[in-house]
mmCIF file with all atom_site columns, C-alpha atoms in Angstrom:
data_model
loop_
_atom_site.group_PDB
_atom_site.id
_atom_site.type_symbol
_atom_site.label_atom_id
_atom_site.label_alt_id
_atom_site.label_comp_id
_atom_site.label_asym_id
_atom_site.label_entity_id
_atom_site.label_seq_id
_atom_site.pdbx_PDB_ins_code
_atom_site.Cartn_x
_atom_site.Cartn_y
_atom_site.Cartn_z
_atom_site.occupancy
_atom_site.B_iso_or_equiv
_atom_site.pdbx_formal_charge
_atom_site.auth_seq_id
_atom_site.auth_comp_id
_atom_site.auth_asym_id
_atom_site.auth_atom_id
_atom_site.pdbx_PDB_model_num
ATOM 1   C CA . MET M 1 1   ? 95.518  155.608 85.088  1.00 0.00 ? 9   MET M CA 1
ATOM 2   C CA . SER M 1 2   ? 94.153  154.800 81.617  1.00 0.00 ? 10  SER M CA 1
ATOM 3   C CA . HIS M 1 3   ? 93.579  151.241 80.459  1.00 0.00 ? 11  HIS M CA 1
ATOM 4   C CA . LEU M 1 4   ? 96.073  149.625 78.101  1.00 0.00 ? 12  LEU M CA 1
ATOM 5   C CA . VAL M 1 5   ? 94.390  148.025 75.104  1.00 0.00 ? 13  VAL M CA 1
ATOM 6   C CA . CYS M 1 6   ? 95.827  145.204 72.982  1.00 0.00 ? 14  CYS M CA 1
ATOM 7   C CA . GLN M 1 7   ? 96.579  146.227 69.419  1.00 0.00 ? 15  GLN M CA 1
ATOM 8   C CA . TYR M 1 8   ? 95.543  142.768 68.175  1.00 0.00 ? 16  TYR M CA 1
ATOM 9   C CA . CYS M 1 9   ? 92.499  141.590 70.130  1.00 0.00 ? 17  CYS M CA 1
ATOM 10  C CA . SER M 1 10  ? 91.403  144.879 71.796  1.00 0.00 ? 18  SER M CA 1
ATOM 11  C CA . HIS M 1 11  ? 91.479  143.259 75.226  1.00 0.00 ? 19  HIS M CA 1
ATOM 12  C CA . ARG M 1 12  ? 91.661  145.846 78.005  1.00 0.00 ? 20  ARG M CA 1
ATOM 13  C CA . ASN M 1 13  ? 94.553  145.250 80.376  1.00 0.00 ? 21  ASN M CA 1
ATOM 14  C CA . THR M 1 14  ? 95.042  146.837 83.765  1.00 0.00 ? 22  THR M CA 1
ATOM 15  C CA . GLY M 1 15  ? 98.138  147.026 85.922  1.00 0.00 ? 23  GLY M CA 1
ATOM 16  C CA . ALA M 1 16  ? 101.726 146.987 84.795  1.00 0.00 ? 24  ALA M CA 1
ATOM 17  C CA . GLU M 1 17  ? 101.550 144.284 82.107  1.00 0.00 ? 25  GLU M CA 1
ATOM 18  C CA . SER M 1 18  ? 103.994 144.701 79.232  1.00 0.00 ? 26  SER M CA 1
ATOM 19  C CA . ARG M 1 19  ? 102.042 142.346 76.946  1.00 0.00 ? 27  ARG M CA 1
ATOM 20  C CA . CYS M 1 20  ? 98.376  141.484 76.547  1.00 0.00 ? 28  CYS M CA 1
ATOM 21  C CA . THR M 1 21  ? 97.265  138.974 79.179  1.00 0.00 ? 29  THR M CA 1
ATOM 22  C CA . HIS M 1 22  ? 94.760  137.538 76.698  1.00 0.00 ? 30  HIS M CA 1
ATOM 23  C CA . CYS M 1 23  ? 96.781  136.910 73.531  1.00 0.00 ? 31  CYS M CA 1
ATOM 24  C CA . GLY M 1 24  ? 100.276 138.225 74.297  1.00 0.00 ? 32  GLY M CA 1
ATOM 25  C CA . GLY M 1 25  ? 100.090 141.069 71.786  1.00 0.00 ? 33  GLY M CA 1
ATOM 26  C CA . PRO M 1 26  ? 101.572 144.567 72.238  1.00 0.00 ? 34  PRO M CA 1
ATOM 27  C CA . LEU M 1 27  ? 99.632  147.156 74.276  1.00 0.00 ? 35  LEU M CA 1
ATOM 28  C CA . LYS M 1 28  ? 98.714  150.746 73.528  1.00 0.00 ? 36  LYS M CA 1
ATOM 29  C CA . ALA M 1 29  ? 97.003  153.431 75.582  1.00 0.00 ? 37  ALA M CA 1
ATOM 30  C CA . ALA M 1 30  ? 93.233  153.364 75.090  1.00 0.00 ? 38  ALA M CA 1
ATOM 31  C CA . GLU M 1 31  ? 93.107  156.951 73.818  1.00 0.00 ? 39  GLU M CA 1
ATOM 32  C CA . LYS M 1 32  ? 95.755  156.311 71.135  1.00 0.00 ? 40  LYS M CA 1
ATOM 33  C CA . LEU M 1 33  ? 94.131  153.078 69.988  1.00 0.00 ? 41  LEU M CA 1
ATOM 34  C CA . LEU M 1 34  ? 90.745  154.758 69.779  1.00 0.00 ? 42  LEU M CA 1
ATOM 35  C CA . ALA M 1 35  ? 92.163  157.590 67.681  1.00 0.00 ? 43  ALA M CA 1
ATOM 36  C CA . ALA M 1 36  ? 93.907  155.152 65.342  1.00 0.00 ? 44  ALA M CA 1
ATOM 37  C CA . ALA M 1 37  ? 90.839  152.978 64.995  1.00 0.00 ? 45  ALA M CA 1
ATOM 38  C CA . SER M 1 38  ? 88.453  155.897 64.411  1.00 0.00 ? 46  SER M CA 1
ATOM 39  C CA . GLY M 1 39  ? 90.430  157.303 61.463  1.00 0.00 ? 47  GLY M CA 1
ATOM 40  C CA . PRO M 1 40  ? 89.193  154.913 58.765  1.00 0.00 ? 48  PRO M CA 1
ATOM 41  C CA . VAL M 1 41  ? 85.635  154.985 60.164  1.00 0.00 ? 49  VAL M CA 1
ATOM 42  C CA . VAL M 1 42  ? 85.373  158.770 60.097  1.00 0.00 ? 50  VAL M CA 1
ATOM 43  C CA . SER M 1 43  ? 86.746  158.896 56.560  1.00 0.00 ? 51  SER M CA 1
ATOM 44  C CA . GLY M 1 44  ? 84.143  156.347 55.536  1.00 0.00 ? 52  GLY M CA 1
ATOM 45  C CA . THR M 1 45  ? 86.672  154.221 53.690  1.00 0.00 ? 53  THR M CA 1
ATOM 46  C CA . ALA M 1 46  ? 85.397  150.644 53.889  1.00 0.00 ? 54  ALA M CA 1
ATOM 47  C CA . GLU M 1 47  ? 88.605  149.241 52.411  1.00 0.00 ? 55  GLU M CA 1
ATOM 48  C CA . ALA M 1 48  ? 90.676  150.717 55.222  1.00 0.00 ? 56  ALA M CA 1
ATOM 49  C CA . ALA M 1 49  ? 88.396  149.159 57.842  1.00 0.00 ? 57  ALA M CA 1
ATOM 50  C CA . VAL M 1 50  ? 88.684  145.745 56.172  1.00 0.00 ? 58  VAL M CA 1
ATOM 51  C CA . ALA M 1 51  ? 92.448  146.088 55.978  1.00 0.00 ? 59  ALA M CA 1
ATOM 52  C CA . GLY M 1 52  ? 92.601  146.960 59.681  1.00 0.00 ? 60  GLY M CA 1
ATOM 53  C CA . ALA M 1 53  ? 90.559  143.903 60.556  1.00 0.00 ? 61  ALA M CA 1
ATOM 54  C CA . ALA M 1 54  ? 92.821  141.724 58.442  1.00 0.00 ? 62  ALA M CA 1
ATOM 55  C CA . ASN M 1 55  ? 95.864  143.075 60.296  1.00 0.00 ? 63  ASN M CA 1
ATOM 56  C CA . VAL M 1 56  ? 94.261  142.218 63.619  1.00 0.00 ? 64  VAL M CA 1
ATOM 57  C CA . VAL M 1 57  ? 93.633  138.624 62.485  1.00 0.00 ? 65  VAL M CA 1
ATOM 58  C CA . LYS M 1 58  ? 97.206  138.256 61.266  1.00 0.00 ? 66  LYS M CA 1
ATOM 59  C CA . GLY M 1 59  ? 98.506  139.611 64.555  1.00 0.00 ? 67  GLY M CA 1
ATOM 60  C CA . VAL M 1 60  ? 96.460  137.131 66.544  1.00 0.00 ? 68  VAL M CA 1
ATOM 61  C CA . GLU M 1 61  ? 97.649  134.258 64.348  1.00 0.00 ? 69  GLU M CA 1
ATOM 62  C CA . LYS M 1 62  ? 101.298 135.253 64.872  1.00 0.00 ? 70  LYS M CA 1
ATOM 63  C CA . THR M 1 63  ? 100.793 135.552 68.617  1.00 0.00 ? 71  THR M CA 1
ATOM 64  C CA . VAL M 1 64  ? 99.118  132.143 68.888  1.00 0.00 ? 72  VAL M CA 1
ATOM 65  C CA . ALA M 1 65  ? 101.828 130.545 66.755  1.00 0.00 ? 73  ALA M CA 1
ATOM 66  C CA . LYS M 1 66  ? 104.494 132.142 68.928  1.00 0.00 ? 74  LYS M CA 1
ATOM 67  C CA . HIS M 1 67  ? 103.120 131.416 72.418  1.00 0.00 ? 75  HIS M CA 1
ATOM 68  C CA . ILE M 1 68  ? 100.964 128.273 72.242  1.00 0.00 ? 76  ILE M CA 1
ATOM 69  C CA . PRO M 1 69  ? 103.485 125.640 70.997  1.00 0.00 ? 77  PRO M CA 1
ATOM 70  C CA . TRP M 1 70  ? 105.889 125.921 73.934  1.00 0.00 ? 78  TRP M CA 1
ATOM 71  C CA . ARG M 1 71  ? 102.982 125.607 76.367  1.00 0.00 ? 79  ARG M CA 1
ATOM 72  C CA . ILE M 1 72  ? 101.780 122.479 74.622  1.00 0.00 ? 80  ILE M CA 1
ATOM 73  C CA . GLY M 1 73  ? 105.348 121.144 74.740  1.00 0.00 ? 81  GLY M CA 1
ATOM 74  C CA . ILE M 1 74  ? 105.595 121.688 78.497  1.00 0.00 ? 82  ILE M CA 1
ATOM 75  C CA . ILE M 1 75  ? 102.240 119.975 79.050  1.00 0.00 ? 83  ILE M CA 1
ATOM 76  C CA . GLY M 1 76  ? 103.414 117.030 76.943  1.00 0.00 ? 84  GLY M CA 1
ATOM 77  C CA . VAL M 1 77  ? 106.622 116.665 78.963  1.00 0.00 ? 85  VAL M CA 1
ATOM 78  C CA . VAL M 1 78  ? 104.666 116.748 82.240  1.00 0.00 ? 86  VAL M CA 1
ATOM 79  C CA . VAL M 1 79  ? 102.216 114.095 81.005  1.00 0.00 ? 87  VAL M CA 1
ATOM 80  C CA . LEU M 1 80  ? 105.062 111.819 79.877  1.00 0.00 ? 88  LEU M CA 1
ATOM 81  C CA . ALA M 1 81  ? 106.831 112.256 83.212  1.00 0.00 ? 89  ALA M CA 1
ATOM 82  C CA . VAL M 1 82  ? 103.677 111.296 85.153  1.00 0.00 ? 90  VAL M CA 1
ATOM 83  C CA . LEU M 1 83  ? 103.042 108.255 82.954  1.00 0.00 ? 91  LEU M CA 1
ATOM 84  C CA . GLY M 1 84  ? 106.670 107.173 83.314  1.00 0.00 ? 92  GLY M CA 1
ATOM 85  C CA . PHE M 1 85  ? 106.514 107.487 87.120  1.00 0.00 ? 93  PHE M CA 1
ATOM 86  C CA . PHE M 1 86  ? 103.414 105.319 87.416  1.00 0.00 ? 94  PHE M CA 1
ATOM 87  C CA . GLY M 1 87  ? 104.807 102.884 84.850  1.00 0.00 ? 95  GLY M CA 1
ATOM 88  C CA . ILE M 1 88  ? 107.923 102.353 86.947  1.00 0.00 ? 96  ILE M CA 1
ATOM 89  C CA . ARG M 1 89  ? 105.824 101.846 90.076  1.00 0.00 ? 97  ARG M CA 1
ATOM 90  C CA . ALA M 1 90  ? 103.560 99.359  88.286  1.00 0.00 ? 98  ALA M CA 1
ATOM 91  C CA . CYS M 1 91  ? 106.582 97.348  87.131  1.00 0.00 ? 99  CYS M CA 1
ATOM 92  C CA . SER M 1 92  ? 108.240 97.339  90.538  1.00 0.00 ? 100 SER M CA 1
ATOM 93  C CA . LEU M 1 93  ? 105.228 96.388  92.684  1.00 0.00 ? 101 LEU M CA 1
ATOM 94  C CA . PRO M 1 94  ? 105.121 92.662  91.794  1.00 0.00 ? 102 PRO M CA 1
ATOM 95  C CA . THR M 1 95  ? 108.839 92.322  92.590  1.00 0.00 ? 103 THR M CA 1
ATOM 96  C CA . LEU M 1 96  ? 108.413 93.948  95.997  1.00 0.00 ? 104 LEU M CA 1
ATOM 97  C CA . SER M 1 97  ? 105.399 91.773  96.758  1.00 0.00 ? 105 SER M CA 1
ATOM 98  C CA . LEU M 1 98  ? 107.256 88.550  95.888  1.00 0.00 ? 106 LEU M CA 1
ATOM 99  C CA . ALA M 1 99  ? 110.258 89.568  97.967  1.00 0.00 ? 107 ALA M CA 1
ATOM 100 C CA . THR M 1 100 ? 108.043 90.225  100.988 1.00 0.00 ? 108 THR M CA 1
ATOM 101 C CA . ALA M 1 101 ? 106.329 86.826  100.593 1.00 0.00 ? 109 ALA M CA 1
ATOM 102 C CA . ASP M 1 102 ? 109.595 84.826  100.576 1.00 0.00 ? 110 ASP M CA 1
ATOM 103 C CA . PRO M 1 103 ? 109.112 82.515  103.603 1.00 0.00 ? 111 PRO M CA 1
ATOM 104 C CA . SER M 1 104 ? 112.806 81.666  104.016 1.00 0.00 ? 112 SER M CA 1
ATOM 105 C CA . ARG M 1 105 ? 113.430 85.205  105.309 1.00 0.00 ? 113 ARG M CA 1
ATOM 106 C CA . SER M 1 106 ? 111.407 84.378  108.410 1.00 0.00 ? 114 SER M CA 1
ATOM 107 C CA . LEU M 1 107 ? 113.496 81.342  109.389 1.00 0.00 ? 115 LEU M CA 1
ATOM 108 C CA . PRO M 1 108 ? 115.928 81.582  112.315 1.00 0.00 ? 116 PRO M CA 1
ATOM 109 C CA . VAL M 1 109 ? 119.540 81.642  111.157 1.00 0.00 ? 117 VAL M CA 1
ATOM 110 C CA . ALA M 1 110 ? 120.331 78.148  112.470 1.00 0.00 ? 118 ALA M CA 1
ATOM 111 C CA . LEU M 1 111 ? 117.338 76.619  110.715 1.00 0.00 ? 119 LEU M CA 1
ATOM 112 C CA . ARG M 1 112 ? 117.870 78.541  107.476 1.00 0.00 ? 120 ARG M CA 1
ATOM 113 C CA . THR M 1 113 ? 121.499 77.364  107.377 1.00 0.00 ? 121 THR M CA 1
ATOM 114 C CA . ALA M 1 114 ? 120.668 73.712  108.030 1.00 0.00 ? 122 ALA M CA 1
ATOM 115 C CA . ALA M 1 115 ? 117.693 73.318  105.702 1.00 0.00 ? 123 ALA M CA 1
ATOM 116 C CA . GLN M 1 116 ? 117.766 72.472  102.014 1.00 0.00 ? 124 GLN M CA 1
ATOM 117 C CA . CYS M 1 117 ? 114.645 73.963  100.425 1.00 0.00 ? 125 CYS M CA 1
ATOM 118 C CA . GLU M 1 118 ? 112.914 73.418  97.106  1.00 0.00 ? 126 GLU M CA 1
ATOM 119 C CA . ARG M 1 119 ? 111.396 76.157  94.993  1.00 0.00 ? 127 ARG M CA 1
ATOM 120 C CA . PRO M 1 120 ? 107.989 77.331  96.277  1.00 0.00 ? 128 PRO M CA 1
ATOM 121 C CA . ASP M 1 121 ? 104.976 75.541  94.850  1.00 0.00 ? 129 ASP M CA 1
ATOM 122 C CA . GLY M 1 122 ? 103.433 77.800  92.220  1.00 0.00 ? 130 GLY M CA 1
ATOM 123 C CA . ALA M 1 123 ? 99.841  77.110  93.259  1.00 0.00 ? 131 ALA M CA 1
ATOM 124 C CA . THR M 1 124 ? 100.028 77.122  97.055  1.00 0.00 ? 132 THR M CA 1
ATOM 125 C CA . ARG M 1 125 ? 103.229 79.138  97.569  1.00 0.00 ? 133 ARG M CA 1
ATOM 126 C CA . THR M 1 126 ? 104.302 76.398  99.996  1.00 0.00 ? 134 THR M CA 1
ATOM 127 C CA . THR M 1 127 ? 108.001 75.610  100.287 1.00 0.00 ? 135 THR M CA 1
ATOM 128 C CA . LYS M 1 128 ? 109.238 72.155  101.340 1.00 0.00 ? 136 LYS M CA 1
ATOM 129 C CA . CYS M 1 129 ? 112.570 71.877  103.177 1.00 0.00 ? 137 CYS M CA 1
ATOM 130 C CA . VAL M 1 130 ? 114.658 69.016  104.584 1.00 0.00 ? 138 VAL M CA 1
ATOM 131 C CA . ILE M 1 131 ? 117.239 68.920  107.390 1.00 0.00 ? 139 ILE M CA 1
ATOM 132 C CA . GLY M 1 132 ? 119.896 66.232  107.003 1.00 0.00 ? 140 GLY M CA 1
ATOM 133 C CA . ALA M 1 133 ? 119.840 63.338  109.471 1.00 0.00 ? 141 ALA M CA 1
ATOM 134 C CA . ASN M 1 134 ? 123.346 64.185  110.735 1.00 0.00 ? 142 ASN M CA 1
ATOM 135 C CA . ASP M 1 135 ? 122.771 67.901  111.172 1.00 0.00 ? 143 ASP M CA 1
ATOM 136 C CA . PRO M 1 136 ? 123.510 69.251  114.679 1.00 0.00 ? 144 PRO M CA 1
ATOM 137 C CA . LEU M 1 137 ? 119.894 70.391  114.998 1.00 0.00 ? 145 LEU M CA 1
ATOM 138 C CA . LEU M 1 138 ? 118.871 66.711  115.036 1.00 0.00 ? 146 LEU M CA 1
ATOM 139 C CA . LEU M 1 139 ? 121.573 65.377  117.344 1.00 0.00 ? 147 LEU M CA 1
ATOM 140 C CA . GLY M 1 140 ? 120.471 62.869  119.954 1.00 0.00 ? 148 GLY M CA 1
ATOM 141 C CA . GLY M 1 141 ? 118.187 61.043  117.560 1.00 0.00 ? 149 GLY M CA 1
ATOM 142 C CA . ILE M 1 142 ? 115.305 63.492  118.063 1.00 0.00 ? 150 ILE M CA 1
ATOM 143 C CA . ALA M 1 143 ? 114.128 62.680  114.521 1.00 0.00 ? 151 ALA M CA 1
ATOM 144 C CA . GLY M 1 144 ? 114.640 58.916  114.905 1.00 0.00 ? 152 GLY M CA 1
ATOM 145 C CA . GLY M 1 145 ? 117.891 58.938  112.907 1.00 0.00 ? 153 GLY M CA 1
ATOM 146 C CA . ARG M 1 146 ? 116.235 60.139  109.702 1.00 0.00 ? 154 ARG M CA 1
ATOM 147 C CA . PRO M 1 147 ? 116.091 63.498  107.893 1.00 0.00 ? 155 PRO M CA 1
ATOM 148 C CA . MET M 1 148 ? 113.442 65.907  109.099 1.00 0.00 ? 156 MET M CA 1
ATOM 149 C CA . ALA M 1 149 ? 111.162 67.593  106.558 1.00 0.00 ? 157 ALA M CA 1
ATOM 150 C CA . PHE M 1 150 ? 109.041 70.655  107.135 1.00 0.00 ? 158 PHE M CA 1
ATOM 151 C CA . THR M 1 151 ? 106.889 73.004  105.069 1.00 0.00 ? 159 THR M CA 1
ATOM 152 C CA . MET M 1 152 ? 106.591 76.768  105.294 1.00 0.00 ? 160 MET M CA 1
ATOM 153 C CA . ALA M 1 153 ? 104.590 79.521  103.653 1.00 0.00 ? 161 ALA M CA 1
ATOM 154 C CA . VAL M 1 154 ? 103.496 83.121  104.054 1.00 0.00 ? 162 VAL M CA 1
ATOM 155 C CA . LEU M 1 155 ? 99.710  83.148  104.402 1.00 0.00 ? 163 LEU M CA 1
ATOM 156 C CA . PRO M 1 156 ? 97.157  85.950  104.098 1.00 0.00 ? 164 PRO M CA 1
ATOM 157 C CA . PRO M 1 157 ? 95.600  86.958  107.451 1.00 0.00 ? 165 PRO M CA 1
ATOM 158 C CA . ASP M 1 158 ? 92.347  85.010  107.001 1.00 0.00 ? 166 ASP M CA 1
ATOM 159 C CA . ARG M 1 159 ? 94.111  81.752  106.161 1.00 0.00 ? 167 ARG M CA 1
ATOM 160 C CA . LEU M 1 160 ? 96.577  82.148  109.014 1.00 0.00 ? 168 LEU M CA 1
ATOM 161 C CA . ILE M 1 161 ? 93.751  82.717  111.492 1.00 0.00 ? 169 ILE M CA 1
ATOM 162 C CA . GLU M 1 162 ? 92.022  79.605  110.181 1.00 0.00 ? 170 GLU M CA 1
ATOM 163 C CA . THR M 1 163 ? 95.228  77.541  110.586 1.00 0.00 ? 171 THR M CA 1
ATOM 164 C CA . LEU M 1 164 ? 95.792  78.795  114.132 1.00 0.00 ? 172 LEU M CA 1
ATOM 165 C CA . GLY M 1 165 ? 92.212  77.884  115.035 1.00 0.00 ? 173 GLY M CA 1
ATOM 166 C CA . GLN M 1 166 ? 92.771  74.329  113.823 1.00 0.00 ? 174 GLN M CA 1
ATOM 167 C CA . TRP M 1 167 ? 96.038  74.015  115.748 1.00 0.00 ? 175 TRP M CA 1
ATOM 168 C CA . ARG M 1 168 ? 94.565  75.351  118.982 1.00 0.00 ? 176 ARG M CA 1
ATOM 169 C CA . THR M 1 169 ? 91.708  72.856  118.913 1.00 0.00 ? 177 THR M CA 1
ATOM 170 C CA . ALA M 1 170 ? 93.792  69.842  117.821 1.00 0.00 ? 178 ALA M CA 1
ATOM 171 C CA . GLY M 1 171 ? 94.795  68.827  121.340 1.00 0.00 ? 179 GLY M CA 1
ATOM 172 C CA . GLY M 1 172 ? 98.506  69.636  121.184 1.00 0.00 ? 180 GLY M CA 1
ATOM 173 C CA . VAL M 1 173 ? 100.737 71.392  123.728 1.00 0.00 ? 181 VAL M CA 1
ATOM 174 C CA . THR M 1 174 ? 100.966 75.165  123.266 1.00 0.00 ? 182 THR M CA 1
ATOM 175 C CA . VAL M 1 175 ? 104.406 76.594  123.972 1.00 0.00 ? 183 VAL M CA 1
ATOM 176 C CA . ALA M 1 176 ? 103.738 80.231  123.007 1.00 0.00 ? 184 ALA M CA 1
ATOM 177 C CA . ASP M 1 177 ? 100.494 81.942  122.025 1.00 0.00 ? 185 ASP M CA 1
ATOM 178 C CA . GLY M 1 178 ? 100.736 85.638  121.194 1.00 0.00 ? 186 GLY M CA 1
ATOM 179 C CA . PRO M 1 179 ? 102.119 87.472  118.199 1.00 0.00 ? 187 PRO M CA 1
ATOM 180 C CA . VAL M 1 180 ? 104.237 84.313  117.851 1.00 0.00 ? 188 VAL M CA 1
ATOM 181 C CA . PHE M 1 181 ? 102.502 80.950  118.149 1.00 0.00 ? 189 PHE M CA 1
ATOM 182 C CA . ALA M 1 182 ? 104.409 77.705  118.791 1.00 0.00 ? 190 ALA M CA 1
ATOM 183 C CA . ALA M 1 183 ? 103.016 74.316  119.712 1.00 0.00 ? 191 ALA M CA 1
ATOM 184 C CA . ILE M 1 184 ? 103.716 70.584  119.668 1.00 0.00 ? 192 ILE M CA 1
ATOM 185 C CA . GLY M 1 185 ? 101.025 68.615  117.892 1.00 0.00 ? 193 GLY M CA 1
ATOM 186 C CA . PRO M 1 186 ? 99.439  65.379  119.163 1.00 0.00 ? 194 PRO M CA 1
ATOM 187 C CA . THR M 1 187 ? 101.782 63.329  116.960 1.00 0.00 ? 195 THR M CA 1
ATOM 188 C CA . SER M 1 188 ? 104.916 65.256  118.114 1.00 0.00 ? 196 SER M CA 1
ATOM 189 C CA . THR M 1 189 ? 105.004 67.597  115.135 1.00 0.00 ? 197 THR M CA 1
ATOM 190 C CA . VAL M 1 190 ? 106.106 71.215  115.561 1.00 0.00 ? 198 VAL M CA 1
ATOM 191 C CA . TRP M 1 191 ? 103.752 74.046  114.615 1.00 0.00 ? 199 TRP M CA 1
ATOM 192 C CA . PHE M 1 192 ? 104.919 77.620  114.373 1.00 0.00 ? 200 PHE M CA 1
ATOM 193 C CA . ALA M 1 193 ? 103.322 80.857  113.124 1.00 0.00 ? 201 ALA M CA 1
ATOM 194 C CA . ASP M 1 194 ? 104.166 84.558  113.282 1.00 0.00 ? 202 ASP M CA 1
ATOM 195 C CA . GLN M 1 195 ? 100.937 86.573  113.146 1.00 0.00 ? 203 GLN M CA 1
ATOM 196 C CA . ARG M 1 196 ? 102.853 89.778  112.366 1.00 0.00 ? 204 ARG M CA 1
ATOM 197 C CA . THR M 1 197 ? 104.247 88.476  109.068 1.00 0.00 ? 205 THR M CA 1
ATOM 198 C CA . GLY M 1 198 ? 101.871 85.621  108.150 1.00 0.00 ? 206 GLY M CA 1
ATOM 199 C CA . PHE M 1 199 ? 104.714 83.074  108.313 1.00 0.00 ? 207 PHE M CA 1
ATOM 200 C CA . ARG M 1 200 ? 103.685 79.453  109.023 1.00 0.00 ? 208 ARG M CA 1
ATOM 201 C CA . LEU M 1 201 ? 105.883 76.390  109.545 1.00 0.00 ? 209 LEU M CA 1
ATOM 202 C CA . GLU M 1 202 ? 104.965 72.744  110.211 1.00 0.00 ? 210 GLU M CA 1
ATOM 203 C CA . THR M 1 203 ? 107.334 69.783  110.663 1.00 0.00 ? 211 THR M CA 1
ATOM 204 C CA . GLU M 1 204 ? 107.006 66.035  110.352 1.00 0.00 ? 212 GLU M CA 1
ATOM 205 C CA . ALA M 1 205 ? 106.729 63.995  113.555 1.00 0.00 ? 213 ALA M CA 1
ATOM 206 C CA . PHE M 1 206 ? 109.665 63.836  115.938 1.00 0.00 ? 214 PHE M CA 1
ATOM 207 C CA . SER M 1 207 ? 110.491 60.794  118.050 1.00 0.00 ? 215 SER M CA 1
ATOM 208 C CA . GLY M 1 208 ? 108.445 62.183  120.924 1.00 0.00 ? 216 GLY M CA 1
ATOM 209 C CA . ARG M 1 209 ? 107.150 65.324  122.619 1.00 0.00 ? 217 ARG M CA 1
ATOM 210 C CA . ALA M 1 210 ? 110.458 65.949  124.400 1.00 0.00 ? 218 ALA M CA 1
ATOM 211 C CA . ALA M 1 211 ? 112.309 65.664  121.062 1.00 0.00 ? 219 ALA M CA 1
ATOM 212 C CA . ALA M 1 212 ? 109.985 68.220  119.502 1.00 0.00 ? 220 ALA M CA 1
ATOM 213 C CA . GLN M 1 213 ? 110.531 70.520  122.479 1.00 0.00 ? 221 GLN M CA 1
ATOM 214 C CA . THR M 1 214 ? 114.309 70.161  122.002 1.00 0.00 ? 222 THR M CA 1
ATOM 215 C CA . PHE M 1 215 ? 113.978 71.149  118.333 1.00 0.00 ? 223 PHE M CA 1
ATOM 216 C CA . LEU M 1 216 ? 112.006 74.260  119.295 1.00 0.00 ? 224 LEU M CA 1
ATOM 217 C CA . ALA M 1 217 ? 114.707 75.250  121.752 1.00 0.00 ? 225 ALA M CA 1
ATOM 218 C CA . ARG M 1 218 ? 117.611 74.607  119.358 1.00 0.00 ? 226 ARG M CA 1
ATOM 219 C CA . THR M 1 219 ? 116.081 76.582  116.505 1.00 0.00 ? 227 THR M CA 1
ATOM 220 C CA . GLY M 1 220 ? 114.671 79.402  118.647 1.00 0.00 ? 228 GLY M CA 1
ATOM 221 C CA . LEU M 1 221 ? 111.166 78.907  117.262 1.00 0.00 ? 229 LEU M CA 1
ATOM 222 C CA . GLY M 1 222 ? 109.705 78.418  120.714 1.00 0.00 ? 230 GLY M CA 1
ATOM 223 C CA . VAL M 1 223 ? 111.004 81.684  122.156 1.00 0.00 ? 231 VAL M CA 1
ATOM 224 C CA . THR M 1 224 ? 108.101 83.937  123.154 1.00 0.00 ? 232 THR M CA 1
ATOM 225 C CA . GLY M 1 225 ? 108.324 87.368  121.506 1.00 0.00 ? 233 GLY M CA 1
ATOM 226 C CA . ARG M 1 226 ? 110.854 86.124  118.954 1.00 0.00 ? 234 ARG M CA 1
ATOM 227 C CA . PRO M 1 227 ? 111.532 88.897  116.358 1.00 0.00 ? 235 PRO M CA 1
#
């Protein structure tokens, strides 16, 4: 099988291509192209040779103008699509991060319903909450007849580990120590942390150790393996 040669760039093509794989120009059998090209050379007419070369250049220019722009257009669309995808992800990441760090999502339902919380502190990301003195969670005077305040935050792993180390060595009573940590401090405060989420909670002092234990039971914070 003879080679097919491009009429514009003289590129030899093999196989069953209908257009030149190099420039997209029309193909012609090698023998026919050779005969056509040798005519002006044999006759010795320099003008004919120059005219043939000029035709080849024009053909290449037309082929490039015809085939290149749509390829550039496709590349441009792909680039814009990729940039748009990463732009959307970049804009959405901070929102997802803030939603994950919202400490109120880690509160038990009873405690989340009873507490009135302020906006998180911008510097420490610590949220302060207060339970009303007459709320059922504080029945029996476990808070001495006054409102009970507590703070909560979502800490990075290193800070949470540091906090747990301080609580464990403070001389309190540990109620649970695993993925969920709960303890009653020396001054009858309640300490709680979830090592799986980084959530930390600390209350003011209750009227005694038994009162703090009652609060843990009512809120569900002291349940080992709490989800």
